[in-house]
Structures are given as structure tokens and as C-alpha cells.
């Protein structure tokens, strides 16, 4: 008997009014343990699956060096999050994968998207790639992570530190490369993976894979949604630190997001492989509407649309010599869709705020001139367009880059890598970004030293913004600055590693210094500047101008300084049991004039702990996963108070029934936030948050695969 995931979801939706949480838990447990009536695959298959966990300590990676090699062979340390680990932890979203498995990453969701931070630095310093091609589009420096289709993730590779020699602008804090999965065995496969939880949290991933005679078609649909919720329905009255009032403003903003993807591949022979793909994404928020009797509602929802397509191919002259070409176009736009009638807009009206488009082409040759070396030559062209109605921008900029990297085994156990990239930017002319790494690898030990530079050209918004809006009667103004200088970084890291099939231990210390950081600084207003602002923005009233005390201007601060230590340990303690722990110490600060201040939203101490047990019986496979994330307080600057630290623990169990050769049934059940940690502080203008969970929640899922 096969239970379709959609039926389970809707059945529970209909019954949740009469069933208690414990009843639902029991129902799913019973469903998950229905005996399979078909023949189970032989134990050798399950054993090989269990045994693969030890092999995962040394997976194949591509991000660190730009070409495929085993993790322990790459001279640049890379953190790998495999689809198996993600599935075992019951994770269904991209931000969940990063935060549960990587202590140096943190997320702050809001109605505009997600503010991602890696190694102390924020969104604009982090380069997110999909199969090596940049994911573009942001909303006020927040990333729409719902554009990432988790149905296709094979693994996520994270490279810490500056990596501009291979990847160009924005790669200062690190690179996150999402590698997607396209099976290459003759098959027709249909998969449905559903997960539901409290507060309307629901994800559904459906995929259809066809591969035959070198031709592959990979179709996927992903649905992700959640309801808005509050942890406290009170807020401080404006201007008071003691008087409170009720509000309907959500602590977490609900949304509905869809992704539809299609990819084709064709490999007529062992030398040539071609690919073409397209992804369409749609997201709209779900916030409470404006009411006259209570604060916190809104007149409109934020609506986002993305369309991304690419074509590419690789030709292998030999097993170690290849030529690769890719071309990608990424379009992203967002705006306001009104669901409350106002003076100027009717219900259903859409007002576009920002439209972005990126076109990028890359040509790369990977050459093995001898068995002891790998050389990469590449050229990259990119053009960015930005139209921002609210910021009065309609601009474009292009970059052209050439890069080279040579990896050479100098003598036994000693490897050196040298890389250099020359970038020509339309506005900021030419910039060189070198990189060098050394690796000494006796036996199972690895000792690495890395020096690399980063380069980030100011964004079109930072250069040309001319923004005016009114929030609760208060005017807000931001200006770009065409006199900005590009940001540059110097990154140094030392790494020691011991890796076998049983245990992997890695210790890294690093220093990342960023010069000429671009920040939005408040400029005090006098009478002359007030007159200037009224001339620039005729729509601003005299009363609004009189109430303004400052406006925002993008400027270069002196520098940023991030020091850190990372410790990663993973061990296969005994057959079927794996324990891993990761710790990150990050000391991040910035200097303006002669004053050092802590870097906004930085976290000093963070750790993740995961224990996983997997065992197979005659007709049944069980996987139990316990995950913990522990954080010290999050630092905020200015008048904002720091957010307290916390510890979150999540439990997930997966029950596998390998029914027949053509079917797999995998129900799962777990509990998020086992100890019910919730930040219930009253909202105020000076309060920020780091913990966004609504509390303990039951999570159930069902994966069905026909093959």
C-alpha cells in the first residue's frame, strides 16, 4: 500500500480540528509502520547505503579549486552539506540547511526576504552560486532564498573567506555553491516529498526525471508556505518605554512561494555533454491587513518574481583536459500588491519597486599538462541592470574578467596553488585579485595555508539611489554616492586536518580585513540640507521635512576586521552511528574615523551538534537524527539592544520501506525546538531579534518515489 503525500496532508488538515497533536503523532507513527507487502531489496543494498556514510567524510567537491577532486585533496578547505544529511535532519529549506549545519552562518528573516550572514559579514559579501553561476536579485540587501529549489539539491559546498581570484566580485566573506542533481542512469523516476508543521508550514517537492540513451529531462515543482505568527501581541507605545498596546504586526511574516524548473541534458558520447535549463519562481507575503482599531496591519503584500535560464556544455578532450562554456540570464523583480483599498490604489493593483537583470557568460578550460598539475584558464563577462522606481534608478554596468590558476604538486606530499584574476569594471577600471595556497599532506594529515584577496564593486543602488518614502508619517531618504571606492579584502587562513574513513577533524584560524567598506551612514540635517532635500523630493511636505533629523548616505568607512576559529569534528563511532560537532568563534568589528565598533548582527560563539543513527532490519530501515544549534548573544549597534543567546534542539526520525524495485516509501516524524525556546520580549523601536521560532512543533513528512 502506497500512501500519497498529498492525501496525508489534506487528511490531517481536515482532521486537525478534532485530533490533538499527540493523536496526529500517533496516526503518522501507525502510517509509517504499515508493513510492506512487496519484496524488500536485498540486505546488500541497504548495507551499501549505510556504509556510504563513512565515504561522505571524503566527498567530491568543486568549489574550492574550480575543478572536481576529493575533499581531502583540495588545497582550500570546503564545508560540504550533502542531500543525505539534509534529508536525515528533516530539513526542507535552504536557510534551515545552513543554520542547522553551519555555526558560522546565521539568518534573520523579514518581510523583505532573509538577511544572511557568513563569518561575520552580511549578504552583499556572500556569493551564492547555482552550479557555479551567480544567483542574482536582492530586496533592500535581503536575499530571496525561496528562489532556491531544494528538490534538486545534491550538495551545498561552502568556501570560507575571499575567493575573488576564481569567482570575481562579492566573494569576500565566502562562496556558497549549490550543486544540483541530475541522475545519469537509464530510468524514469517520479518523487514526491512532503513536509508539514505548525503555523501553516508546508513544503512539497515533486520531480520527474527521465534519462535514456544520453538524453535527460528533469522537471521539478516546489511549494513552500508558512503563516505569519506572533510571539507577543504587545508593543511599546511610540515614545514610551513602559506603556504598551496590542498589535497585529507579525513577528514572522508568512508567505507562499512556488518554483517550477525544467532542465535538459544531452551527452551523445563520453566527450560531449550539453545542458539547458529554466526556473520560474513566485513568492508573495501573507501579512495581516490594515485595521482602524489596532496597529500593525499593512495595505499591501510584497510580491516577488524570478526567471532564470541557462545554456552550457563541456567537451572533454581527455579525462584531465576539458573546455566548458556557460551562459546565464537571471531576472528578478519585486513590488507591492495591494489587498486593501487606499486613496491611490484599488485592491489587486501592483506597483513595481525594483527590477534586476543579470547576463553572464563564462568560458573555462581545465588542463592537466602532466599528472602532477591542474591548470585553469577562464574568461567571464557580466552585465547588471537595475531599474528601481522607488530609488529613481535606471542604470547598468558591465565587467569583463580573465583569470588563471595553476595547481602543482612540487614534491611528495607538498602542493601549491597560485591564482590571479584581472577584472575590468565599467566604473572602477581594473583590479587584480591574487590567491595562493600551500598544502602539506603526509598520510591522513593535511596542513594548509591560504592567502587570498577579495574585491567588491559598489552596487548600482549604492551608487545611484535616490530614495524617498514615508513610514508612519515619518519621511525616510537615502542617497547613493558616485564617489564610492570599491571594497577590497585580504584573507589569511591556517588549517590543520586529519581525515580517515572513520573520523575527520579540522581546525582553521583566519583573519579577514576589508578596506573601504560601504555603509549607509546617517547625516545630520541643518537648514541648508533641509532645503536641499525638499528641492530633491517635491512630494515631501513641509511638516515631514521639519520632523527629519537625518538622512542616509552611502559612504566608505575605514575598514572591517574579522578574526575567527573554526573546529569541525565528524566521526563514524560504530556501524550506523555518526556524531559531528562544529564550533565557530567570530570576532567581527568595523572602524569609522578612529572608533572601533562591533559589526552589526555578529555572533561571537556558535556551535552545531548532530547525532545520527541508522539501522536496517529485514523489512524496515530506521534513521534517528538529533540536531542542536547553540549561539551566544547577537550584537547590534547604535541604539539597538543585543539579542540574547539561545540553544535549539530538533529531533527527526525517518522510516524507510524499500517496497519493490520500482517503489520507495519513506515517512518521517519529528519535533522541532524540543525544549520550546521562544523569544517573547515585547517589540520596541530599539529591539532586535536573533531567535525566530514560534516554539515546539510537530513535523511530519512523507517521501514517495517510483523508479
PDB file of C-alpha atoms in Angstrom, residues 104-217:
ATOM      1  CA  UNK A 104      29.279  30.413  11.126  1.00  0.00           C
ATOM      2  CA  UNK A 105      26.035  31.103   9.211  1.00  0.00           C
ATOM      3  CA  UNK A 106      23.010  32.956  10.595  1.00  0.00           C
ATOM      4  CA  UNK A 107      19.692  34.143   9.175  1.00  0.00           C
ATOM      5  CA  UNK A 108      17.304  36.977  10.019  1.00  0.00           C
ATOM      6  CA  UNK A 109      14.018  36.596   8.073  1.00  0.00           C
ATOM      7  CA  UNK A 110      11.727  39.568   7.455  1.00  0.00           C
ATOM      8  CA  UNK A 111       9.048  40.698   5.020  1.00  0.00           C
ATOM      9  CA  UNK A 112      11.724  41.718   2.501  1.00  0.00           C
ATOM     10  CA  UNK A 113      13.498  38.355   2.399  1.00  0.00           C
ATOM     11  CA  UNK A 114      16.334  36.944   4.501  1.00  0.00           C
ATOM     12  CA  UNK A 115      19.404  38.684   5.837  1.00  0.00           C
ATOM     13  CA  UNK A 116      22.174  36.094   5.555  1.00  0.00           C
ATOM     14  CA  UNK A 117      25.431  36.425   7.464  1.00  0.00           C
ATOM     15  CA  UNK A 118      28.539  34.260   6.992  1.00  0.00           C
ATOM     16  CA  UNK A 119      31.730  34.559   9.045  1.00  0.00           C
ATOM     17  CA  UNK A 120      30.616  37.891  10.498  1.00  0.00           C
ATOM     18  CA  UNK A 121      29.834  39.546   7.150  1.00  0.00           C
ATOM     19  CA  UNK A 122      26.445  40.122   5.545  1.00  0.00           C
ATOM     20  CA  UNK A 123      24.568  39.383   2.331  1.00  0.00           C
ATOM     21  CA  UNK A 124      26.444  41.596  -0.080  1.00  0.00           C
ATOM     22  CA  UNK A 125      29.788  39.940   0.776  1.00  0.00           C
ATOM     23  CA  UNK A 126      28.470  36.405   0.161  1.00  0.00           C
ATOM     24  CA  UNK A 127      28.392  34.961  -3.344  1.00  0.00           C
ATOM     25  CA  UNK A 128      25.591  32.433  -3.857  1.00  0.00           C
ATOM     26  CA  UNK A 129      26.027  30.182  -6.888  1.00  0.00           C
ATOM     27  CA  UNK A 130      23.891  27.510  -8.514  1.00  0.00           C
ATOM     28  CA  UNK A 131      26.197  25.077 -10.306  1.00  0.00           C
ATOM     29  CA  UNK A 132      28.862  27.765 -10.379  1.00  0.00           C
ATOM     30  CA  UNK A 133      26.585  30.521 -11.780  1.00  0.00           C
ATOM     31  CA  UNK A 134      25.601  33.511  -9.645  1.00  0.00           C
ATOM     32  CA  UNK A 135      22.099  33.803  -8.164  1.00  0.00           C
ATOM     33  CA  UNK A 136      21.139  37.468  -8.536  1.00  0.00           C
ATOM     34  CA  UNK A 137      18.452  39.665  -7.008  1.00  0.00           C
ATOM     35  CA  UNK A 138      18.002  41.238  -3.604  1.00  0.00           C
ATOM     36  CA  UNK A 139      15.403  43.224  -1.714  1.00  0.00           C
ATOM     37  CA  UNK A 140      16.971  46.049   0.307  1.00  0.00           C
ATOM     38  CA  UNK A 141      20.089  43.890   0.807  1.00  0.00           C
ATOM     39  CA  UNK A 142      17.955  40.878   1.764  1.00  0.00           C
ATOM     40  CA  UNK A 143      18.116  37.702  -0.327  1.00  0.00           C
ATOM     41  CA  UNK A 144      15.026  35.844  -1.539  1.00  0.00           C
ATOM     42  CA  UNK A 145      16.215  32.364  -0.569  1.00  0.00           C
ATOM     43  CA  UNK A 146      12.879  30.891  -1.662  1.00  0.00           C
ATOM     44  CA  UNK A 147      14.268  31.032  -5.220  1.00  0.00           C
ATOM     45  CA  UNK A 148      16.480  28.038  -4.399  1.00  0.00           C
ATOM     46  CA  UNK A 149      14.814  24.767  -5.385  1.00  0.00           C
ATOM     47  CA  UNK A 150      15.640  22.266  -2.636  1.00  0.00           C
ATOM     48  CA  UNK A 151      14.097  19.447  -4.702  1.00  0.00           C
ATOM     49  CA  UNK A 152      17.211  19.472  -6.862  1.00  0.00           C
ATOM     50  CA  UNK A 153      19.978  19.952  -4.285  1.00  0.00           C
ATOM     51  CA  UNK A 154      22.653  17.255  -4.436  1.00  0.00           C
ATOM     52  CA  UNK A 155      25.000  19.023  -2.052  1.00  0.00           C
ATOM     53  CA  UNK A 156      25.845  22.509  -0.803  1.00  0.00           C
ATOM     54  CA  UNK A 157      29.522  23.490  -0.806  1.00  0.00           C
ATOM     55  CA  UNK A 158      30.646  26.408   1.357  1.00  0.00           C
ATOM     56  CA  UNK A 159      34.008  28.086   0.842  1.00  0.00           C
ATOM     57  CA  UNK A 160      35.003  30.463   3.636  1.00  0.00           C
ATOM     58  CA  UNK A 161      36.861  33.692   3.002  1.00  0.00           C
ATOM     59  CA  UNK A 162      37.827  35.767  -0.020  1.00  0.00           C
ATOM     60  CA  UNK A 163      37.640  33.915  -3.335  1.00  0.00           C
ATOM     61  CA  UNK A 164      37.677  36.648  -5.971  1.00  0.00           C
ATOM     62  CA  UNK A 165      40.522  35.064  -7.945  1.00  0.00           C
ATOM     63  CA  UNK A 166      38.091  32.397  -9.199  1.00  0.00           C
ATOM     64  CA  UNK A 167      34.694  33.985  -8.648  1.00  0.00           C
ATOM     65  CA  UNK A 168      35.108  37.743  -9.013  1.00  0.00           C
ATOM     66  CA  UNK A 169      33.188  40.477  -7.209  1.00  0.00           C
ATOM     67  CA  UNK A 170      31.200  39.859  -3.978  1.00  0.00           C
ATOM     68  CA  UNK A 171      33.229  36.809  -2.857  1.00  0.00           C
ATOM     69  CA  UNK A 172      34.687  38.450   0.275  1.00  0.00           C
ATOM     70  CA  UNK A 173      33.007  36.564   3.142  1.00  0.00           C
ATOM     71  CA  UNK A 174      32.736  33.315   1.213  1.00  0.00           C
ATOM     72  CA  UNK A 175      31.065  31.354  -1.565  1.00  0.00           C
ATOM     73  CA  UNK A 176      28.002  29.110  -1.269  1.00  0.00           C
ATOM     74  CA  UNK A 177      27.718  26.831  -4.290  1.00  0.00           C
ATOM     75  CA  UNK A 178      24.541  24.780  -4.673  1.00  0.00           C
ATOM     76  CA  UNK A 179      25.178  21.670  -6.760  1.00  0.00           C
ATOM     77  CA  UNK A 180      22.038  20.187  -8.271  1.00  0.00           C
ATOM     78  CA  UNK A 181      21.358  16.535  -9.004  1.00  0.00           C
ATOM     79  CA  UNK A 182      20.649  15.104 -12.455  1.00  0.00           C
ATOM     80  CA  UNK A 183      20.691  11.264 -12.482  1.00  0.00           C
ATOM     81  CA  UNK A 184      22.579   9.743 -15.410  1.00  0.00           C
ATOM     82  CA  UNK A 185      21.362   6.151 -15.286  1.00  0.00           C
ATOM     83  CA  UNK A 186      18.665   4.850 -17.600  1.00  0.00           C
ATOM     84  CA  UNK A 187      15.500   5.477 -15.640  1.00  0.00           C
ATOM     85  CA  UNK A 188      12.121   7.097 -15.284  1.00  0.00           C
ATOM     86  CA  UNK A 189      11.661   8.354 -11.741  1.00  0.00           C
ATOM     87  CA  UNK A 190       8.852  10.240 -10.006  1.00  0.00           C
ATOM     88  CA  UNK A 191       9.379  11.601  -6.487  1.00  0.00           C
ATOM     89  CA  UNK A 192       7.061  13.399  -4.097  1.00  0.00           C
ATOM     90  CA  UNK A 193       8.487  14.765  -0.839  1.00  0.00           C
ATOM     91  CA  UNK A 194       6.080  16.482   1.577  1.00  0.00           C
ATOM     92  CA  UNK A 195       6.672  18.072   4.965  1.00  0.00           C
ATOM     93  CA  UNK A 196       4.150  19.852   7.208  1.00  0.00           C
ATOM     94  CA  UNK A 197       4.421  21.514  10.579  1.00  0.00           C
ATOM     95  CA  UNK A 198       2.758  24.087  12.825  1.00  0.00           C
ATOM     96  CA  UNK A 199       1.722  27.617  11.837  1.00  0.00           C
ATOM     97  CA  UNK A 200       0.865  26.509   8.341  1.00  0.00           C
ATOM     98  CA  UNK A 201       4.407  25.477   7.448  1.00  0.00           C
ATOM     99  CA  UNK A 202       4.225  23.235   4.407  1.00  0.00           C
ATOM    100  CA  UNK A 203       6.738  22.207   1.742  1.00  0.00           C
ATOM    101  CA  UNK A 204       6.142  19.961  -1.224  1.00  0.00           C
ATOM    102  CA  UNK A 205       8.770  18.929  -3.770  1.00  0.00           C
ATOM    103  CA  UNK A 206       7.719  16.923  -6.815  1.00  0.00           C
ATOM    104  CA  UNK A 207      10.111  15.826  -9.539  1.00  0.00           C
ATOM    105  CA  UNK A 208      10.013  13.783 -12.733  1.00  0.00           C
ATOM    106  CA  UNK A 209      13.357  12.505 -14.069  1.00  0.00           C
ATOM    107  CA  UNK A 210      13.811  10.764 -17.427  1.00  0.00           C
ATOM    108  CA  UNK A 211      17.175   9.581 -18.719  1.00  0.00           C
ATOM    109  CA  UNK A 212      17.727   7.351 -21.706  1.00  0.00           C
ATOM    110  CA  UNK A 213      20.428   6.986 -24.347  1.00  0.00           C
ATOM    111  CA  UNK A 214      22.315  10.093 -23.277  1.00  0.00           C
ATOM    112  CA  UNK A 215      19.231  12.333 -23.079  1.00  0.00           C
ATOM    113  CA  UNK A 216      17.973  13.631 -19.743  1.00  0.00           C
ATOM    114  CA  UNK A 217      14.847  15.586 -18.809  1.00  0.00           C
TER     115      UNK A 217
END
